[in-house]
Short mmCIF file of C-alpha atoms and ligand atoms in Angstrom, two decimals:
data_model
loop_
_atom_site.label_atom_id
_atom_site.label_comp_id
_atom_site.label_asym_id
_atom_site.label_seq_id
_atom_site.Cartn_x
_atom_site.Cartn_y
_atom_site.Cartn_z
CA UNK A 1 122.27 126.36 79.74
CA UNK A 2 120.27 122.73 79.35
CA UNK A 3 124.22 121.45 78.77
CA UNK A 4 125.06 123.36 82.33
CA UNK A 5 122.14 121.23 84.04
CA UNK A 6 123.73 118.45 82.69
CA UNK A 7 127.24 118.84 83.62
CA UNK A 8 126.46 119.68 86.92
CA UNK A 9 124.72 116.42 87.65
CA UNK A 10 127.54 114.30 86.15
CA UNK A 11 130.25 116.03 88.55
CA UNK A 12 127.76 115.53 91.64
CA UNK A 13 127.18 111.98 90.72
CA UNK A 14 131.01 111.82 90.66
CA UNK A 15 131.22 113.19 93.69
CA UNK A 16 128.51 110.91 95.48
CA UNK A 17 130.84 107.99 94.53
CA UNK A 18 133.94 109.39 95.74
CA UNK A 19 132.01 109.66 98.95
CA UNK A 20 130.63 106.33 98.99
CA UNK A 21 134.70 105.01 98.47
CA UNK A 22 135.62 107.29 101.23
CA UNK A 23 132.90 105.49 103.51
CA UNK A 24 134.41 102.42 102.47
CA UNK A 25 132.54 101.23 99.51
CA UNK A 26 135.17 99.04 97.74
CA UNK A 27 133.14 96.95 95.41
CA UNK A 28 133.82 98.33 92.01
CA UNK A 29 130.42 96.85 90.55
CA UNK A 30 128.58 98.61 92.88
CA UNK A 31 130.09 101.75 92.33
CA UNK A 32 129.49 101.47 88.92
CA UNK A 33 125.78 100.33 89.64
CA UNK A 34 125.06 103.62 91.51
CA UNK A 35 126.87 105.96 89.06
CA UNK A 36 124.72 104.47 86.40
CA UNK A 37 121.54 105.32 88.30
CA UNK A 38 120.46 108.99 88.13
CA UNK A 39 118.95 109.52 91.45
CA UNK A 40 117.58 113.04 90.57
CA UNK A 41 115.09 111.12 88.29
CA UNK A 42 113.81 110.00 92.02
CA UNK A 43 113.25 112.74 94.38
CA UNK A 44 110.77 115.26 93.72
CA UNK A 45 111.92 118.59 91.66
CA UNK A 46 112.19 120.95 94.55
CA UNK A 47 114.90 118.50 96.06
CA UNK A 48 116.70 117.69 92.62
CA UNK A 49 119.91 120.23 93.73
CA UNK A 50 120.20 117.66 96.43
CA UNK A 51 119.69 114.28 94.94
CA UNK A 52 123.37 113.20 95.17
CA UNK A 53 123.95 114.10 98.43
CA UNK A 54 124.91 111.12 101.02
CA UNK A 55 121.04 111.21 103.01
CA UNK A 56 118.20 110.14 102.76
CA UNK A 57 115.36 112.42 101.16
CA UNK A 58 111.62 112.46 101.51
CA UNK A 59 109.86 110.86 98.88
CA UNK A 60 105.96 111.28 100.15
CA UNK A 61 103.90 109.55 101.91
CA UNK A 62 105.49 110.24 104.74
CA UNK A 63 108.55 107.61 103.28
CA UNK A 64 112.02 108.46 102.17
CA UNK A 65 114.15 107.37 99.38
CA UNK A 66 117.44 105.58 100.96
CA UNK A 67 120.61 107.25 101.77
CA UNK A 68 122.99 106.23 98.76
CA UNK A 69 125.53 104.82 101.30
CA UNK A 70 123.27 102.44 102.95
CA UNK A 71 122.36 101.42 99.26
CA UNK A 72 125.68 100.79 98.47
CA UNK A 73 126.90 98.75 101.66
CA UNK A 74 123.13 96.32 101.63
CA UNK A 75 124.38 95.60 98.18
CA UNK A 76 127.77 95.11 98.59
CA UNK A 77 126.75 92.59 101.49
CA UNK A 78 124.48 90.41 99.33
CA UNK A 79 127.10 90.81 96.34
CA UNK A 80 130.23 89.79 98.38
CA UNK A 81 132.58 87.19 96.41
CA UNK A 82 129.92 87.12 93.55
CA UNK A 83 129.85 88.54 90.36
CA UNK A 84 126.01 89.06 90.06
CA UNK A 85 122.92 88.89 92.53
CA UNK A 86 120.97 86.24 90.95
CA UNK A 87 117.22 86.42 91.29
CA UNK A 88 116.88 89.22 93.56
CA UNK A 89 113.44 90.18 95.79
CA UNK A 90 113.30 93.94 97.39
CA UNK A 91 110.72 94.34 99.96
CA UNK A 92 110.01 98.06 100.40
CA UNK A 93 110.58 99.93 96.64
CA UNK A 94 109.40 102.99 97.67
CA UNK A 95 109.43 105.07 94.23
CA UNK A 96 111.91 102.56 92.98
CA UNK A 97 115.88 104.09 93.19
CA UNK A 98 117.25 100.86 95.25
CA UNK A 99 115.58 98.26 92.86
CA UNK A 100 117.06 100.42 89.53
CA UNK A 101 120.05 100.03 91.53
CA UNK A 102 119.96 96.18 91.56
CA UNK A 103 118.65 96.06 88.20
CA UNK A 104 122.49 96.56 87.13
CA UNK A 105 123.73 94.09 88.84
CA UNK A 106 121.30 90.92 87.57
CA UNK A 107 118.50 89.89 84.95
CA UNK A 108 115.99 89.77 87.32
CA UNK A 109 114.87 91.93 89.78
CA UNK A 110 111.30 91.93 91.76
CA UNK A 111 110.42 94.28 94.25
CA UNK A 112 107.26 94.91 96.26
CA UNK A 113 105.81 98.10 97.73
CA UNK A 114 102.92 98.15 100.46
CA UNK A 115 101.47 101.92 99.36
CA UNK A 116 99.71 101.95 95.57
CA UNK A 117 100.99 105.57 94.83
CA UNK A 118 104.36 104.89 95.36
CA UNK A 119 104.52 102.22 93.36
CA UNK A 120 102.85 103.46 90.61
CA UNK A 121 105.84 106.51 90.94
CA UNK A 122 108.12 103.51 90.95
CA UNK A 123 106.57 102.09 87.71
CA UNK A 124 106.72 105.32 86.14
CA UNK A 125 110.30 105.98 86.82
CA UNK A 126 111.13 102.41 85.74
CA UNK A 127 109.43 103.18 82.11
CA UNK A 128 111.59 106.35 82.14
CA UNK A 129 114.92 104.64 82.48
CA UNK A 130 113.70 102.28 80.61
CA UNK A 131 114.88 99.64 83.29
CA UNK A 132 112.25 96.81 81.91
CA UNK A 133 114.28 93.99 83.98
CA UNK A 134 112.17 95.14 87.69
CA UNK A 135 108.73 93.56 88.23
CA UNK A 136 107.07 95.46 90.42
CA UNK A 137 103.77 94.58 93.10
CA UNK A 138 101.38 96.06 95.42
CA UNK A 139 101.91 93.85 97.97
CA UNK A 140 102.82 93.41 101.98
CA UNK A 141 106.36 92.27 101.76
CA UNK A 142 106.11 90.08 105.01
CA UNK A 143 105.17 87.27 103.02
CA UNK A 144 107.54 87.87 100.38
CA UNK A 145 106.68 86.72 96.94
CA UNK A 146 106.62 82.90 96.92
CA UNK A 147 105.25 82.69 93.22
CA UNK A 148 108.32 84.27 92.03
CA UNK A 149 111.10 82.69 94.67
CA UNK A 150 113.19 81.23 95.24
CA UNK A 151 115.61 83.85 95.25
CA UNK A 152 119.26 84.25 95.45
CA UNK A 153 119.26 88.13 96.89
CA UNK A 154 116.99 89.52 99.24
CA UNK A 155 117.21 93.42 100.40
CA UNK A 156 114.53 94.81 102.95
CA UNK A 157 114.20 98.64 102.85
CA UNK A 158 112.08 99.13 106.32
CA UNK A 159 112.91 97.41 109.74
CA UNK A 160 110.88 94.72 110.95
CA UNK A 161 110.91 93.52 114.62
CA UNK A 162 111.91 90.28 113.69
CA UNK A 163 113.05 88.42 110.23
CA UNK A 164 109.93 87.30 108.38
CA UNK A 165 109.76 83.39 108.53
CA UNK A 166 108.61 83.53 105.12
CA UNK A 167 111.62 85.55 103.43
CA UNK A 168 113.98 82.68 105.40
CA UNK A 169 112.20 80.10 103.27
CA UNK A 170 111.95 82.06 99.74
CA UNK A 171 116.26 82.00 100.13
CA UNK A 172 117.69 79.54 97.34
CA UNK A 173 120.63 77.45 98.41
CA UNK A 174 123.30 79.72 99.41
CA UNK A 175 121.25 82.64 99.28
CA UNK A 176 121.69 85.73 100.93
CA UNK A 177 119.01 87.82 103.03
CA UNK A 178 120.53 91.59 104.47
CA UNK A 179 117.54 93.70 106.62
CA UNK A 180 117.41 96.00 108.95
CA UNK A 181 115.74 94.70 112.49
CA UNK A 182 114.59 96.54 115.08
CA UNK A 183 112.18 99.66 116.48
CA UNK A 184 114.33 102.70 118.15
CA UNK A 185 117.34 100.97 117.96
CA UNK A 186 117.83 98.76 114.51
CA UNK A 187 120.83 96.96 113.67
CA UNK A 188 121.47 95.28 109.66
CA UNK A 189 121.25 91.57 109.76
CA UNK A 190 122.81 89.91 106.99
CA UNK A 191 121.57 86.22 106.88
CA UNK A 192 123.13 83.22 104.70
CA UNK A 193 121.46 79.87 103.98
CA UNK A 194 124.11 77.67 104.00
CA UNK A 195 124.08 73.67 103.61
CA UNK A 196 124.24 73.67 107.25
CA UNK A 197 121.20 75.89 107.70
CA UNK A 198 120.70 80.07 108.12
CA UNK A 199 123.90 81.99 109.25
CA UNK A 200 123.34 85.16 110.90
CA UNK A 201 125.78 88.28 111.39
CA UNK A 202 124.99 91.40 113.23
CA UNK A 203 126.23 94.66 111.71
CA UNK A 204 125.87 98.25 111.58
CA UNK A 205 123.34 100.33 113.91
CA UNK A 206 120.77 101.98 111.04
CA UNK A 207 117.66 104.15 110.61
CA UNK A 208 114.94 102.79 108.84
CA UNK A 209 111.42 103.63 108.63
CA UNK A 210 109.04 100.53 109.80
CA UNK A 211 108.07 97.39 108.05
CA UNK A 212 104.19 97.91 108.02
CA UNK A 213 101.61 95.28 107.95
CA UNK A 214 98.93 94.97 105.42
CA UNK A 215 98.79 97.65 102.10
CA UNK A 216 97.45 100.65 101.26
N1 SAH B 1 113.51 101.88 98.27
C1 SAH B 1 113.24 102.55 98.34
C2 SAH B 1 113.03 103.06 100.43
C3 SAH B 1 112.04 103.37 100.38
S1 SAH B 1 111.39 103.67 102.21
C4 SAH B 1 114.41 103.49 98.22
O1 SAH B 1 115.27 103.10 97.27
O2 SAH B 1 114.55 104.72 98.01
C5 SAH B 1 110.67 101.94 102.61
C6 SAH B 1 109.61 101.58 101.67
O3 SAH B 1 109.21 100.16 102.26
C7 SAH B 1 108.29 102.50 102.19
O4 SAH B 1 107.81 102.98 101.10
C8 SAH B 1 107.13 101.75 102.57
O5 SAH B 1 106.05 101.68 102.04
C9 SAH B 1 107.33 100.13 102.46
N2 SAH B 1 107.05 99.53 102.84
C10 SAH B 1 107.00 99.53 104.98
N3 SAH B 1 106.69 98.38 104.95
C11 SAH B 1 106.22 97.62 103.49
C12 SAH B 1 105.81 96.06 103.72
N4 SAH B 1 105.46 95.48 104.72
N5 SAH B 1 105.48 95.57 102.24
C13 SAH B 1 106.00 96.07 101.25
N6 SAH B 1 106.57 97.96 101.42
C14 SAH B 1 106.80 98.21 102.92
#
């Protein structure tokens, strides 16, 4: 029944895309990117049957794989009015799910993760998917990735108490940064580097794991 398992995955993946539409994701490029990445590869085998539910799931080391809607929403914000993401930096790669989605929308993704074993999982997952345009680095994302910047798009998958200054500095002209900010109460912040300076828009209430200092 191997064939059957494949069909189930196809169907549940299609249902995930329908749910994203219902929740308001409109950008077809984002929906295509979400549908191209097999989320079950990124979750533990015991949870594979739940991989296409629109919920965060545990990925080990006390961290979670992000909720599909939140991934889609943040990427839609970054993309708004542009065909591609340009050079992209992700902070908090976990085991690489969102990085793989980003990699459908640009030729160059850099992703950093502070927990070594998760980074190794992310590398293995990229090999499994043959996703060769994602470069992964074990580092504290508070400092961005100065050696690879500036970036057209920066996305942060963990909530800091405020916006890390190096991330602003590493934004290219007209670059965009989307990140959760706060502790118990968090909101999504969207920042654009315009010719007149940084313009911040505060958006939805969200719930992310904390952006922590240092590596482990
Ligand atoms: N992007 C992942 C989400 C992982 S959860 C996905 O698609 O599923 C957020 C991740 O941010 C965790 O793995 C956590 O270890 C990492 N993180 C937290 N603080 C960090 C920091 N300062 N630098 C890099 N990664 C960090």
